[in-house]
XYZ file of C-alpha atoms in Angstrom:
341
model
C 111.037 106.568 74.260
C 112.613 106.195 77.662
C 112.495 102.716 79.108
C 115.674 103.134 81.166
C 113.891 103.090 84.540
C 110.703 104.206 86.282
C 112.991 106.582 88.181
C 113.090 108.804 85.078
C 109.365 109.479 85.300
C 107.687 112.685 86.311
C 105.983 113.308 89.633
C 102.263 112.710 89.440
C 100.016 115.801 89.433
C 98.361 114.635 92.652
C 101.741 114.510 94.392
C 102.700 117.970 93.136
C 99.398 119.439 94.302
C 99.942 117.940 97.743
C 103.386 119.470 97.994
C 102.035 122.825 96.888
C 99.322 122.674 99.537
C 101.897 121.846 102.217
C 103.848 124.958 101.186
C 101.058 127.491 101.901
C 101.748 128.090 105.578
C 104.554 127.612 108.139
C 104.552 124.301 109.961
C 106.418 122.590 112.805
C 109.710 120.977 111.887
C 111.221 117.468 112.214
C 107.954 115.620 111.850
C 105.876 117.523 114.411
C 103.601 118.950 111.707
C 100.006 117.962 110.989
C 100.883 116.150 107.728
C 103.368 113.884 109.439
C 100.941 113.191 112.288
C 98.338 112.072 109.730
C 100.670 109.641 107.981
C 100.549 107.017 110.732
C 96.748 107.072 110.768
C 96.491 106.880 106.970
C 98.913 103.963 106.706
C 97.395 102.167 109.690
C 94.083 102.274 107.849
C 95.753 101.090 104.660
C 97.455 98.127 106.364
C 94.558 97.388 108.709
C 96.855 97.464 111.752
C 98.683 100.002 113.887
C 101.909 100.923 112.094
C 104.577 103.575 112.468
C 105.794 105.297 109.307
C 109.100 107.088 108.771
C 109.575 109.094 105.551
C 113.029 108.731 104.033
C 114.785 110.246 101.066
C 115.714 107.040 99.184
C 114.990 103.367 98.932
C 118.594 102.616 99.857
C 118.134 104.474 103.137
C 114.905 102.576 103.764
C 116.540 99.203 103.148
C 119.819 99.782 104.959
C 118.342 101.392 108.071
C 115.506 98.881 108.315
C 117.929 95.968 108.124
C 120.301 97.647 110.551
C 117.500 97.440 113.113
C 116.975 93.778 112.352
C 120.558 92.530 112.503
C 123.459 92.712 114.902
C 126.953 93.615 113.626
C 127.791 89.890 113.731
C 124.456 88.879 112.245
C 123.565 87.265 108.928
C 120.890 88.677 106.619
C 119.610 86.204 104.001
C 118.651 87.489 100.556
C 118.454 86.444 96.930
C 121.736 86.718 95.068
C 120.223 89.347 92.747
C 118.637 91.402 95.561
C 119.079 95.160 95.293
C 120.555 95.321 98.818
C 123.256 92.939 97.637
C 124.055 94.134 94.142
C 123.234 97.846 93.935
C 123.461 99.701 97.228
C 127.197 100.078 97.720
C 127.380 98.108 100.942
C 124.880 100.412 102.694
C 123.329 97.605 104.740
C 126.728 96.414 105.911
C 127.741 99.981 106.791
C 124.631 100.972 108.751
C 124.396 97.643 110.529
C 128.016 97.890 111.640
C 129.075 94.823 109.686
C 126.166 92.392 109.367
C 126.788 89.913 106.554
C 124.494 89.592 103.549
C 124.179 85.903 102.701
C 123.201 85.704 99.025
C 121.210 82.633 98.020
C 120.041 81.328 94.606
C 116.458 80.941 93.433
C 114.545 80.529 90.209
C 112.846 83.555 88.670
C 115.037 85.762 90.884
C 113.052 84.935 94.025
C 114.292 83.392 97.260
C 112.573 80.006 97.826
C 111.506 79.104 101.339
C 113.228 75.697 100.980
C 116.563 77.388 100.208
C 116.171 79.634 103.230
C 115.333 76.638 105.402
C 118.521 74.869 104.290
C 120.622 77.966 104.925
C 119.209 78.382 108.428
C 119.809 74.692 109.172
C 123.470 75.100 108.190
C 123.968 78.361 110.099
C 125.821 76.898 113.151
C 124.173 78.989 115.795
C 126.337 79.799 118.784
C 129.632 79.272 116.885
C 131.439 82.571 117.300
C 133.377 82.337 114.063
C 130.086 82.241 112.107
C 127.687 85.077 111.378
C 124.501 84.444 113.318
C 121.064 84.341 111.642
C 119.219 87.602 112.296
C 117.063 88.494 109.299
C 115.752 87.668 105.860
C 114.862 90.193 103.167
C 112.962 89.785 99.916
C 112.475 92.230 97.068
C 108.835 92.693 96.007
C 108.806 92.945 93.010
C 112.210 91.359 92.429
C 115.096 92.915 90.534
C 113.847 91.131 87.440
C 110.245 92.177 87.923
C 108.975 88.875 89.209
C 106.460 88.927 92.046
C 106.358 86.753 95.154
C 102.975 85.122 95.527
C 101.220 85.346 98.871
C 101.975 81.701 99.741
C 105.665 82.244 98.978
C 105.813 85.239 101.313
C 103.921 83.379 104.020
C 106.258 80.394 103.793
C 109.269 82.653 104.329
C 107.447 84.430 107.144
C 106.727 81.126 108.878
C 110.396 80.137 108.660
C 111.463 83.501 110.033
C 109.144 83.162 113.029
C 110.304 79.592 113.652
C 113.945 80.653 113.518
C 113.417 83.785 115.603
C 114.692 86.144 112.920
C 113.216 89.332 111.445
C 111.524 89.519 108.059
C 112.081 92.624 105.886
C 110.478 93.412 102.546
C 112.122 95.723 100.055
C 109.018 97.162 98.395
C 110.619 99.636 96.019
C 107.919 98.540 93.542
C 105.396 97.584 96.216
C 102.432 99.029 94.314
C 103.279 97.190 91.107
C 103.508 93.878 93.003
C 100.289 94.559 94.891
C 98.452 95.416 91.690
C 99.597 92.116 90.203
C 98.479 90.022 93.205
C 95.187 91.823 93.692
C 95.281 91.278 97.461
C 95.299 93.745 100.340
C 98.493 95.421 101.595
C 98.015 93.574 104.880
C 97.875 90.187 103.157
C 101.145 90.884 101.330
C 102.954 92.061 104.451
C 102.350 91.608 108.170
C 99.722 88.887 107.781
C 102.414 86.904 105.962
C 104.970 87.569 108.680
C 106.691 90.735 107.467
C 108.075 92.844 110.373
C 109.255 95.916 108.491
C 108.727 97.268 104.983
C 110.611 99.605 102.682
C 107.677 101.299 100.983
C 108.519 102.678 97.552
C 106.925 105.859 96.224
C 109.501 107.568 94.019
C 109.414 104.979 91.198
C 105.642 105.248 90.913
C 104.860 108.937 90.751
C 106.504 110.285 93.914
C 108.810 113.309 93.807
C 111.511 112.616 96.393
C 110.123 110.520 99.221
C 109.962 106.852 100.143
C 109.058 105.401 103.540
C 109.708 102.747 106.132
C 106.592 101.078 107.495
C 107.120 99.311 110.823
C 104.766 96.527 111.847
C 106.796 95.252 114.819
C 106.577 97.946 117.502
C 109.859 96.790 119.083
C 111.712 98.169 116.063
C 110.265 101.704 116.278
C 112.531 103.257 118.895
C 115.874 101.913 117.657
C 114.933 102.874 114.101
C 114.098 106.434 115.137
C 117.614 106.879 116.548
C 119.242 105.306 113.502
C 117.305 107.604 111.202
C 118.443 110.653 113.137
C 122.080 109.577 113.033
C 121.828 108.889 109.308
C 120.465 112.340 108.495
C 117.013 111.013 107.565
C 114.997 113.104 110.042
C 114.097 115.947 107.707
C 113.672 119.497 108.912
C 110.689 120.181 106.611
C 109.220 116.699 106.971
C 105.777 117.946 105.925
C 106.726 117.926 102.254
C 107.672 114.244 102.375
C 104.633 113.379 104.483
C 102.303 115.233 102.110
C 103.615 113.067 99.271
C 102.963 109.882 101.234
C 99.439 110.943 102.100
C 98.565 111.871 98.530
C 100.101 108.637 97.250
C 97.779 106.350 99.205
C 94.671 108.593 99.095
C 91.890 107.122 96.951
C 94.261 104.294 95.883
C 96.338 106.590 93.702
C 99.353 104.285 94.148
C 97.423 101.353 92.684
C 96.000 103.308 89.774
C 99.466 104.456 88.754
C 100.924 100.977 89.120
C 98.163 99.300 87.171
C 98.829 101.615 84.245
C 102.534 100.833 84.073
C 101.901 97.120 84.593
C 99.390 97.073 81.744
C 101.810 98.682 79.321
C 104.556 96.202 80.289
C 102.153 93.287 79.818
C 101.203 94.534 76.374
C 104.821 94.975 75.279
C 105.750 91.549 76.640
C 102.855 89.809 74.949
C 103.423 91.398 71.538
C 107.212 91.045 71.489
C 107.252 87.473 72.846
C 105.076 86.446 69.881
C 107.783 87.539 67.422
C 110.376 85.083 66.105
C 113.779 85.360 67.803
C 112.436 87.208 70.859
C 112.534 85.506 74.242
C 111.381 86.639 77.683
C 114.280 86.221 80.129
C 111.897 86.498 83.083
C 108.100 86.433 83.506
C 106.444 89.864 83.129
C 104.726 90.197 86.493
C 104.906 93.957 86.958
C 106.385 96.903 85.072
C 109.766 95.452 84.056
C 110.639 93.363 81.013
C 113.817 91.432 80.362
C 114.037 90.425 76.737
C 116.602 88.434 74.806
C 116.690 89.953 71.320
C 118.752 89.477 68.188
C 121.471 92.076 67.934
C 119.966 93.835 64.891
C 116.807 94.510 66.921
C 118.792 95.903 69.852
C 120.758 98.136 67.455
C 117.544 99.320 65.810
C 116.038 100.276 69.183
C 119.189 102.207 70.128
C 119.362 103.921 66.726
C 115.776 105.125 67.172
C 116.864 106.966 70.285
C 115.158 104.690 72.789
C 116.788 104.415 76.190
C 116.953 101.041 77.904
C 119.163 98.942 80.113
C 121.542 96.281 78.848
C 122.357 92.920 80.446
C 124.718 90.132 79.466
C 123.797 87.667 76.748
C 121.802 89.954 74.497
C 119.227 90.757 77.200
C 117.779 94.228 77.512
C 115.734 95.704 80.358
C 112.668 97.788 79.661
C 110.879 99.561 82.510
C 107.426 101.082 82.013
C 106.142 104.099 83.959
C 102.875 105.510 85.233
C 103.291 108.498 82.880
C 104.093 106.422 79.801
C 101.526 106.499 77.003
C 100.510 103.729 74.639
C 102.292 105.419 71.721
C 105.721 104.785 73.267
C 104.916 101.095 73.641
C 103.495 100.804 70.132
C 106.536 102.527 68.610
C 108.949 100.221 70.398
C 107.096 97.090 69.273
C 107.022 98.360 65.704
C 110.778 99.043 65.698
C 111.548 95.502 66.905
C 109.100 93.953 64.437
C 110.644 95.771 61.478
C 114.221 94.882 62.576
C 113.559 91.155 62.682
C 114.061 89.040 59.540
């Protein structure tokens, strides 16, 4: 039982077959191959608009380099106080932007409310040179605690961003899980709601070693291309990353994989929350669960060899995966049930 993260999962068979196919013949380097040329067309069809796609090696690279294009060195980037860019990326955004300041804001259910952003923008003191100047806002979809922004929440932030003249970035490390929850189109969750640039996660949901940046605002394409080159993210054998991206979105593979992991998380959450002494620390919107358990139950899970994350206050994190079977979930629930008085 490994609930530590969806990063521990295998690569999906479809992804592996795509990489194998890309390995059969020589191909042009640095993105001039046929696979990479097809990515923009495939994602433009997916998002129902012309987009430019850049494969990258990690979600951190996607976030930091996207935001570096959105903010000046003296700029302010607004985010939730639990956002991955703020808590878990080693200052990558600050580094690649040349010093832009992440302004961390509170919000219930680990989401940034539009009203909080509005207040922060109103207090920003534009034109005062000893203040960081508003340049961008970023949201994590799904959030660090697995909660999902609803379409109206995204649109409200997008409207504020347009009104304030700042860029809107979405960290979609678990984009597919959030989309599967909402049941809307990729366009409705992104550019139609005002998103300018997207970090598109693949690795956590069956990819091997590729994520992507999807650019909706054409003005960001050229500066991003230079930043990617300087950061070592223009791969020599780009076709292997591009092949993964193509396979991931073909025939809605990304949604099928996400729906599976979401369903297992929902089942675990429903069954455990019904037990005495078990409390959900956050709504189960996607494939992550945060549970407050009695210590004997936590010890029993650990003694059984299960891997999971720990948080303060007796909270554990469980992350389900596309390659997880129902037996893992059932065993976990049974262990907790037997450990409770």
